[in-house]
PDB file of C-alpha atoms and ligand atoms in Angstrom:
ATOM      1  CA  MET A   1       1.103   5.956 -42.270  1.00 76.00           C
ATOM      2  CA  ASP A   2      -0.747   6.259 -45.879  1.00 93.00           C
ATOM      3  CA  CYS A   3      -4.093   6.527 -44.776  1.00 98.00           C
ATOM      4  CA  ILE A   4      -6.225   8.900 -46.585  1.00 98.00           C
ATOM      5  CA  PHE A   5      -8.749   9.066 -43.705  1.00 98.00           C
ATOM      6  CA  CYS A   6      -6.161  10.030 -41.237  1.00 98.00           C
ATOM      7  CA  LYS A   7      -5.103  13.226 -43.848  1.00 98.00           C
ATOM      8  CA  ILE A   8      -8.474  13.905 -44.015  1.00 98.00           C
ATOM      9  CA  ALA A   9      -8.943  14.022 -40.166  1.00 97.00           C
ATOM     10  CA  LYS A  10      -5.577  16.120 -40.202  1.00 96.00           C
ATOM     11  CA  GLY A  11      -7.044  18.348 -42.677  1.00 95.00           C
ATOM     12  CA  ASP A  12      -3.942  17.308 -44.900  1.00 96.00           C
ATOM     13  CA  ILE A  13      -6.759  16.709 -47.739  1.00 97.00           C
ATOM     14  CA  LYS A  14      -9.685  18.818 -48.367  1.00 97.00           C
ATOM     15  CA  SER A  15     -12.897  17.327 -47.538  1.00 98.00           C
ATOM     16  CA  THR A  16     -16.412  18.795 -47.093  1.00 98.00           C
ATOM     17  CA  VAL A  17     -17.173  18.779 -43.178  1.00 98.00           C
ATOM     18  CA  ILE A  18     -20.276  18.372 -41.732  1.00 98.00           C
ATOM     19  CA  PHE A  19     -19.480  18.295 -38.287  1.00 98.00           C
ATOM     20  CA  GLU A  20     -16.433  17.841 -36.040  1.00 98.00           C
ATOM     21  CA  ASN A  21     -15.388  17.260 -32.344  1.00 98.00           C
ATOM     22  CA  ASN A  22     -12.006  15.896 -30.811  1.00 98.00           C
ATOM     23  CA  ASP A  23     -12.735  12.421 -31.465  1.00 98.00           C
ATOM     24  CA  PHE A  24     -14.715  12.561 -35.184  1.00 98.00           C
ATOM     25  CA  LYS A  25     -14.985  14.352 -38.189  1.00 98.00           C
ATOM     26  CA  VAL A  26     -18.267  13.954 -40.592  1.00 98.00           C
ATOM     27  CA  ILE A  27     -17.484  14.775 -44.209  1.00 98.00           C
ATOM     28  CA  LEU A  28     -19.483  14.196 -47.287  1.00 98.00           C
ATOM     29  CA  ASP A  29     -18.320  11.180 -49.377  1.00 98.00           C
ATOM     30  CA  VAL A  30     -16.766  11.913 -52.475  1.00 98.00           C
ATOM     31  CA  ASN A  31     -18.503   8.973 -54.409  1.00 98.00           C
ATOM     32  CA  PRO A  32     -21.775   9.028 -53.069  1.00 98.00           C
ATOM     33  CA  ALA A  33     -24.542   6.359 -53.058  1.00 98.00           C
ATOM     34  CA  ASN A  34     -26.776   9.099 -52.877  1.00 98.00           C
ATOM     35  CA  ILE A  35     -26.385  12.853 -52.698  1.00 98.00           C
ATOM     36  CA  GLY A  36     -26.122  13.299 -48.643  1.00 98.00           C
ATOM     37  CA  HIS A  37     -24.198  10.273 -48.336  1.00 98.00           C
ATOM     38  CA  CYS A  38     -21.937  11.109 -45.242  1.00 98.00           C
ATOM     39  CA  LEU A  39     -18.868   9.522 -43.758  1.00 98.00           C
ATOM     40  CA  VAL A  40     -18.482   9.416 -39.595  1.00 98.00           C
ATOM     41  CA  VAL A  41     -14.350   9.438 -39.443  1.00 98.00           C
ATOM     42  CA  CYS A  42     -12.400   8.711 -36.134  1.00 98.00           C
ATOM     43  CA  LYS A  43      -9.866  11.119 -35.953  1.00 98.00           C
ATOM     44  CA  ASN A  44      -7.587   8.144 -34.884  1.00 98.00           C
ATOM     45  CA  HIS A  45      -6.423   5.366 -36.581  1.00 98.00           C
ATOM     46  CA  TYR A  46      -8.479   2.266 -36.002  1.00 98.00           C
ATOM     47  CA  GLU A  47      -8.850  -0.253 -38.814  1.00 98.00           C
ATOM     48  CA  ASN A  48     -11.826  -1.388 -37.976  1.00 98.00           C
ATOM     49  CA  ILE A  49     -14.873  -1.528 -35.432  1.00 98.00           C
ATOM     50  CA  ILE A  50     -12.953  -4.703 -33.410  1.00 97.00           C
ATOM     51  CA  ASP A  51      -9.912  -2.574 -33.046  1.00 96.00           C
ATOM     52  CA  MET A  52     -11.824   0.266 -31.785  1.00 98.00           C
ATOM     53  CA  PRO A  53     -12.107   1.351 -27.767  1.00 98.00           C
ATOM     54  CA  GLU A  54     -16.038   0.725 -26.913  1.00 98.00           C
ATOM     55  CA  GLU A  55     -16.662   4.449 -25.684  1.00 98.00           C
ATOM     56  CA  LEU A  56     -15.310   5.364 -29.092  1.00 98.00           C
ATOM     57  CA  VAL A  57     -17.598   2.983 -30.803  1.00 98.00           C
ATOM     58  CA  LYS A  58     -20.630   4.797 -28.988  1.00 98.00           C
ATOM     59  CA  GLU A  59     -19.796   8.096 -29.387  1.00 98.00           C
ATOM     60  CA  GLY A  60     -19.005   7.606 -33.451  1.00 98.00           C
ATOM     61  CA  PHE A  61     -22.807   5.786 -33.486  1.00 98.00           C
ATOM     62  CA  ALA A  62     -24.433   8.691 -31.115  1.00 98.00           C
ATOM     63  CA  ILE A  63     -22.827  11.073 -34.003  1.00 98.00           C
ATOM     64  CA  ALA A  64     -24.319   8.671 -36.607  1.00 98.00           C
ATOM     65  CA  LYS A  65     -27.920   9.106 -35.355  1.00 98.00           C
ATOM     66  CA  LYS A  66     -27.584  12.666 -35.235  1.00 98.00           C
ATOM     67  CA  ILE A  67     -26.181  12.995 -38.574  1.00 98.00           C
ATOM     68  CA  ALA A  68     -29.048  10.419 -40.091  1.00 98.00           C
ATOM     69  CA  ALA A  69     -31.717  12.893 -38.217  1.00 98.00           C
ATOM     70  CA  ALA A  70     -30.104  15.941 -39.901  1.00 98.00           C
ATOM     71  CA  VAL A  71     -29.634  14.222 -43.602  1.00 98.00           C
ATOM     72  CA  LYS A  72     -33.179  13.064 -43.285  1.00 98.00           C
ATOM     73  CA  LYS A  73     -34.787  16.800 -42.924  1.00 98.00           C
ATOM     74  CA  ALA A  74     -31.996  18.227 -45.536  1.00 98.00           C
ATOM     75  CA  THR A  75     -32.890  15.611 -48.161  1.00 98.00           C
ATOM     76  CA  ASP A  76     -36.249  14.365 -47.484  1.00 98.00           C
ATOM     77  CA  CYS A  77     -35.555  11.115 -48.157  1.00 98.00           C
ATOM     78  CA  ASP A  78     -37.622   7.921 -47.465  1.00 98.00           C
ATOM     79  CA  GLY A  79     -35.050   6.028 -45.270  1.00 98.00           C
ATOM     80  CA  VAL A  80     -31.341   6.082 -44.045  1.00 98.00           C
ATOM     81  CA  ASN A  81     -28.826   3.159 -44.319  1.00 98.00           C
ATOM     82  CA  ILE A  82     -26.257   3.423 -41.304  1.00 98.00           C
ATOM     83  CA  LEU A  83     -23.756   0.993 -42.584  1.00 97.00           C
ATOM     84  CA  GLN A  84     -20.113   0.055 -41.489  1.00 98.00           C
ATOM     85  CA  ASN A  85     -17.677  -2.246 -43.448  1.00 98.00           C
ATOM     86  CA  ASN A  86     -15.505  -4.115 -41.808  1.00 98.00           C
ATOM     87  CA  GLY A  87     -12.734  -6.293 -44.111  1.00 98.00           C
ATOM     88  CA  ILE A  88     -12.332  -6.596 -48.039  1.00 98.00           C
ATOM     89  CA  ALA A  89     -14.982  -9.528 -47.671  1.00 97.00           C
ATOM     90  CA  ALA A  90     -17.223  -6.860 -46.134  1.00 96.00           C
ATOM     91  CA  GLY A  91     -16.627  -4.140 -48.624  1.00 95.00           C
ATOM     92  CA  GLN A  92     -14.379  -2.218 -46.711  1.00 98.00           C
ATOM     93  CA  THR A  93     -11.915  -0.121 -49.277  1.00 98.00           C
ATOM     94  CA  VAL A  94     -10.463   2.332 -46.732  1.00 98.00           C
ATOM     95  CA  PHE A  95      -9.015   0.857 -43.490  1.00 98.00           C
ATOM     96  CA  HIS A  96      -9.634   3.376 -41.240  1.00 98.00           C
ATOM     97  CA  PHE A  97     -13.173   3.126 -39.252  1.00 98.00           C
ATOM     98  CA  HIS A  98     -15.868   4.844 -40.559  1.00 98.00           C
ATOM     99  CA  ILE A  99     -19.494   5.098 -40.909  1.00 98.00           C
ATOM    100  CA  HIS A 100     -21.764   5.417 -43.681  1.00 98.00           C
ATOM    101  CA  ILE A 101     -24.901   7.334 -43.682  1.00 98.00           C
ATOM    102  CA  ILE A 102     -26.815   6.927 -46.838  1.00 98.00           C
ATOM    103  CA  PRO A 103     -30.161   8.550 -47.636  1.00 98.00           C
ATOM    104  CA  ARG A 104     -32.551   6.192 -49.435  1.00 98.00           C
ATOM    105  CA  PHE A 105     -35.419   7.310 -51.782  1.00 98.00           C
ATOM    106  CA  ASP A 106     -38.336   5.273 -52.907  1.00 98.00           C
ATOM    107  CA  GLY A 107     -37.012   2.689 -55.758  1.00 96.00           C
ATOM    108  CA  ASP A 108     -33.860   4.424 -56.084  1.00 97.00           C
ATOM    109  CA  SER A 109     -30.778   2.343 -57.098  1.00 95.00           C
ATOM    110  CA  VAL A 110     -28.378   1.780 -54.325  1.00 97.00           C
ATOM    111  CA  ASP A 111     -28.293  -2.227 -53.983  1.00 93.00           C
ATOM    112  CA  VAL A 112     -27.861  -3.153 -49.913  1.00 90.00           C
ATOM    113  CA  LYS A 113     -29.474  -6.703 -50.127  1.00 88.00           C
ATOM    114  CA  PHE A 114     -29.193  -9.805 -48.055  1.00 87.00           C
ATOM    115  CA  GLY A 115     -31.092 -12.970 -47.248  1.00 86.00           C
ATOM    116  CA  ASN A 116     -30.449 -15.140 -50.064  1.00 89.00           C
ATOM    117  CA  LEU A 117     -28.922 -18.331 -48.051  1.00 91.00           C
ATOM    118  CA  ASN A 118     -31.396 -20.394 -48.225  1.00 92.00           C
ATOM    119  CA  LYS A 119     -30.501 -22.746 -45.069  1.00 95.00           C
ATOM    120  CA  SER A 120     -32.285 -24.446 -43.010  1.00 94.00           C
ATOM    121  CA  ILE A 121     -32.793 -23.432 -39.129  1.00 95.00           C
ATOM    122  CA  GLU A 122     -30.843 -25.986 -37.911  1.00 96.00           C
ATOM    123  CA  GLU A 123     -27.692 -24.865 -40.021  1.00 95.00           C
ATOM    124  CA  ILE A 124     -28.353 -21.266 -39.180  1.00 95.00           C
ATOM    125  CA  SER A 125     -28.566 -21.595 -35.572  1.00 96.00           C
ATOM    126  CA  ALA A 126     -25.543 -24.198 -35.417  1.00 96.00           C
ATOM    127  CA  VAL A 127     -23.406 -21.303 -34.837  1.00 97.00           C
ATOM    128  CA  ALA A 128     -25.154 -19.449 -31.672  1.00 97.00           C
ATOM    129  CA  ASP A 129     -23.213 -21.384 -29.270  1.00 96.00           C
ATOM    130  CA  ASP A 130     -19.899 -20.611 -30.603  1.00 96.00           C
ATOM    131  CA  ILE A 131     -20.902 -16.922 -30.788  1.00 96.00           C
ATOM    132  CA  VAL A 132     -21.845 -16.990 -27.118  1.00 97.00           C
ATOM    133  CA  LYS A 133     -18.729 -18.565 -26.067  1.00 97.00           C
ATOM    134  CA  ASN A 134     -16.722 -15.785 -27.699  1.00 97.00           C
ATOM    135  CA  MET A 135     -18.259 -13.019 -26.103  1.00 96.00           C
TER     136      MET A 135
HETATM  137  P1  LIG B   1     -15.497   1.710 -47.252  1.00 74.30           P
HETATM  138  O1  LIG B   1     -16.010   0.918 -48.711  1.00 74.30           O
HETATM  139  O2  LIG B   1     -16.871   1.101 -46.184  1.00 74.30           O
HETATM  140  O3  LIG B   1     -14.281   1.300 -46.707  1.00 74.30           O
HETATM  141  O4  LIG B   1     -15.835   3.126 -47.946  1.00 74.30           O
HETATM  142  C1  LIG B   1     -15.046   3.812 -48.109  1.00 74.30           C
HETATM  143  C2  LIG B   1     -15.660   5.558 -48.265  1.00 74.30           C
HETATM  144  O5  LIG B   1     -14.656   6.322 -48.620  1.00 74.30           O
HETATM  145  C3  LIG B   1     -16.311   5.305 -50.129  1.00 74.30           C
HETATM  146  O6  LIG B   1     -17.409   5.461 -49.944  1.00 74.30           O
HETATM  147  C4  LIG B   1     -15.166   6.004 -50.812  1.00 74.30           C
HETATM  148  O7  LIG B   1     -16.106   6.644 -52.045  1.00 74.30           O
HETATM  149  C5  LIG B   1     -15.269   7.369 -50.066  1.00 74.30           C
HETATM  150  N1  LIG B   1     -14.025   7.952 -50.029  1.00 74.30           N
HETATM  151  C6  LIG B   1     -12.786   7.384 -50.309  1.00 74.30           C
HETATM  152  N2  LIG B   1     -12.010   8.520 -50.169  1.00 74.30           N
HETATM  153  C7  LIG B   1     -12.432   9.833 -50.051  1.00 74.30           C
HETATM  154  C8  LIG B   1     -12.041  11.148 -49.935  1.00 74.30           C
HETATM  155  N3  LIG B   1     -10.918  11.701 -50.060  1.00 74.30           N
HETATM  156  N4  LIG B   1     -13.341  12.225 -49.623  1.00 74.30           N
HETATM  157  C9  LIG B   1     -14.347  11.833 -49.011  1.00 74.30           C
HETATM  158  N5  LIG B   1     -14.653  10.231 -49.129  1.00 74.30           N
HETATM  159  C10 LIG B   1     -14.117   9.397 -49.878  1.00 74.30           C
HETATM  160 ZN1  LIG B   2      -6.013   6.339 -40.828  1.00 74.30          ZN
END
């Protein structure tokens, strides 16, 4: 399979490695939103969080927490975004599970905004039962 993160996980493509264990490799993003932007990359190929075993998801986010703390100290940033995109509509461009850790600085130009849907409380709430039924 021609997957860039599988190649990075195997070491076939060079990356700047911050941390590695049996299941994950943490690397620097080559096109960072800010200096210090890291990616927690699963070593096995899962396209997205929905396809992944829960234990691995837990481990990935536990690693993301540790990396976020280290990134915060290293960059002296004012905040950190932890993002994980699933599907083209959500902005995913590499279809191999990864978690973004993005240091944020007051007034920086990174654009992570939502909340402009402008719907009534009835429209917002209508989906709740469907989500519950599908759990
Ligand atoms: P996403 O849009 O969530 O799929 O994020 C994919 C991320 O992978 C982007 O932020 C890219 O800059 C990053 N990326 C793509 N190729 C590489 C690479 N060879 N090494 C490190 N990061 C990469
Ligand atoms: Zn892959």
